[in-house]
Amino acid sequence: PKSASEYTAHLRNGFRNGTNFRFFDPPLVSLTNLMPDAPGEYFQVQLRTNYRESDRLPWGLKFGTLRHFSSSGVATQVDFTDLTQPHTWYPCARRKSRNVVLHVGPTNSGKTHHALKQLESSSSGVYCGPLRLLAWEVAKRLNKAKVPCDLITGQEREEVDGAQHKAVTVEMADVTSDYDCAVIDEMQMLGCRTRGFSFTRAILGISANELHLCGDAAAVPLIQEILKVTGDNVKVHHYDRLLPLVPLKVPLGSFSNIETGDCIVTFSRRMIYRLKKQIENGGKHLCSVVYGSLPPETRTRQATMFNDASSEFDVLVASDAIGMGLNLNISRIIFSTLMKFDGMEHRQLTIPEIKQIAGRAGRYGSKFPFGEVTCLDREDLPLVHSALDSPSPIIKEHFAENAKLSANYFIANCEDMLKVAAIIDELPLGLHDKFLFCISPVDVNDEISFQGLTQFAQNYAKNGIVRLREIFTPGTLQVPKTPTALQELESIHKVLDLYVWLSFRLEDSFPDRELASSQKALCSISGRGAEALDDSTPRIAERSTNRGTTRGAGGASQRVTCVIRESK
């Protein structure tokens, strides 16, 4: 268009015809509402993108500025903050009248099993879970059932010939494809301030004839409310526990009272290994360990040892990471404490957290006919008993400043992205590349992981290509003989994970995916280090350098290097 009037007519015709307009690369802009033609008029727009990572802003919408030229030729800049109708952002889903089934019940009630049976019998489908481990388990289950299923997470892509089904982490959900059936697990996580946007996006945006949502009853009222405007048919199926859960009236009191099948829950790596050592020093039991920063492969191996009746590892010491993603033959859950640090403050466990963890006791099909839950100390028992007798608080709406929202939504917590942005914004990168690094899966509270991201971004900005050897130097692996060494190894695994994630999005610029993946496998030896400390672990060395100076966590001006061994 050469004039303002032609420009306006061009947009209006495009709106009527459903045309996409490329205002800037890579996002595509499609008009959702056109205001009357008048000086100073503005357009409400929806931005879409072919890039999965750009489709994952906290509110599910990539914002930009549209300059509209009035008839006087004066450019007017408009800030788009009206987020009151997010269901309109997903046209593929809105073209369907979806049958939505909510499978509601406590842990170990079989709700997800029923949903997955529907997925197995469908002609095409997708499973969306909160953890890679859950996606792995579902992909394995479907492939074993002769239903070819791809595995797609931020760091892995395993494609199966002829597959019409996918198991993905919820952030990787495709809202532009049509499915016969879709399953979203742990639906109550739409209330999470950091990841809730991904669940909201999947619930509103997945285009499936049948959509099965599994999780806690706390999410039901909100989900029913936000689906009122979508035209979907919503049903709720309730499930009871398959085995009873018995809250004990007597505390454990002493670790000398530990029995086979027990799981002791605590909330820090240091306490996990301290309790493991204390229990094993009693000479009666060996302990597997499970916590969030363990690599998924290691967590799976630890769980397998605990579940194996022929294994000597008959007790589990774990964090709340056991709440999702692992099938564990636990007889009794024992809370060593009801306080945890959530990244911001030390606080008491919430009712849903207590119920989620306690519910892991008494797995259906195991040798234990029921589950039990107690505490190490007597003073913690009343809270556990009260939580198990109470319904989970209903997930409520939240508000954020400077954005117009429907009462059913809240803006996700962007603090981690802002910390990354403070570093990345200084680099000579385009907006899309900066955004990509900002949404990458980096642990900003882990100094090595954060510095790894910074180094990747700096090298990418300077050279356009990032070789793994610029961060990792070949050398000899050593055993993690201390908790500090083990923590460093876990941090290295996070850096390698980050490299793999970036390689799927900037393939030509991060060409060492296979090497990074092989080193991830070597880092998973940390689990064996936790079991026997008889293998080897990377040695961390940090050296100051003028090149690659970072303003990373702790204010350190360091370039992180790690000694690794080339895999044969």
JSON list of C-alpha atoms in Angstrom, two decimals, residues 545-550 558-559:
[
{"chain": "A", "resi": 545, "resn": "THR", "atom": "CA", "xyz": [39.56, -13.86, 31.67]},
{"chain": "A", "resi": 546, "resn": "ASN", "atom": "CA", "xyz": [39.14, -10.61, 29.84]},
{"chain": "A", "resi": 547, "resn": "ARG", "atom": "CA", "xyz": [37.38, -12.44, 27.06]},
{"chain": "A", "resi": 548, "resn": "GLY", "atom": "CA", "xyz": [33.93, -13.61, 28.05]},
{"chain": "A", "resi": 549, "resn": "THR", "atom": "CA", "xyz": [33.68, -11.60, 31.27]},
{"chain": "A", "resi": 550, "resn": "THR", "atom": "CA", "xyz": [30.21, -11.95, 32.67]},
{"chain": "A", "resi": 558, "resn": "GLN", "atom": "CA", "xyz": [34.58, -15.63, 35.44]},
{"chain": "A", "resi": 559, "resn": "ARG", "atom": "CA", "xyz": [34.53, -17.92, 32.47]}
]
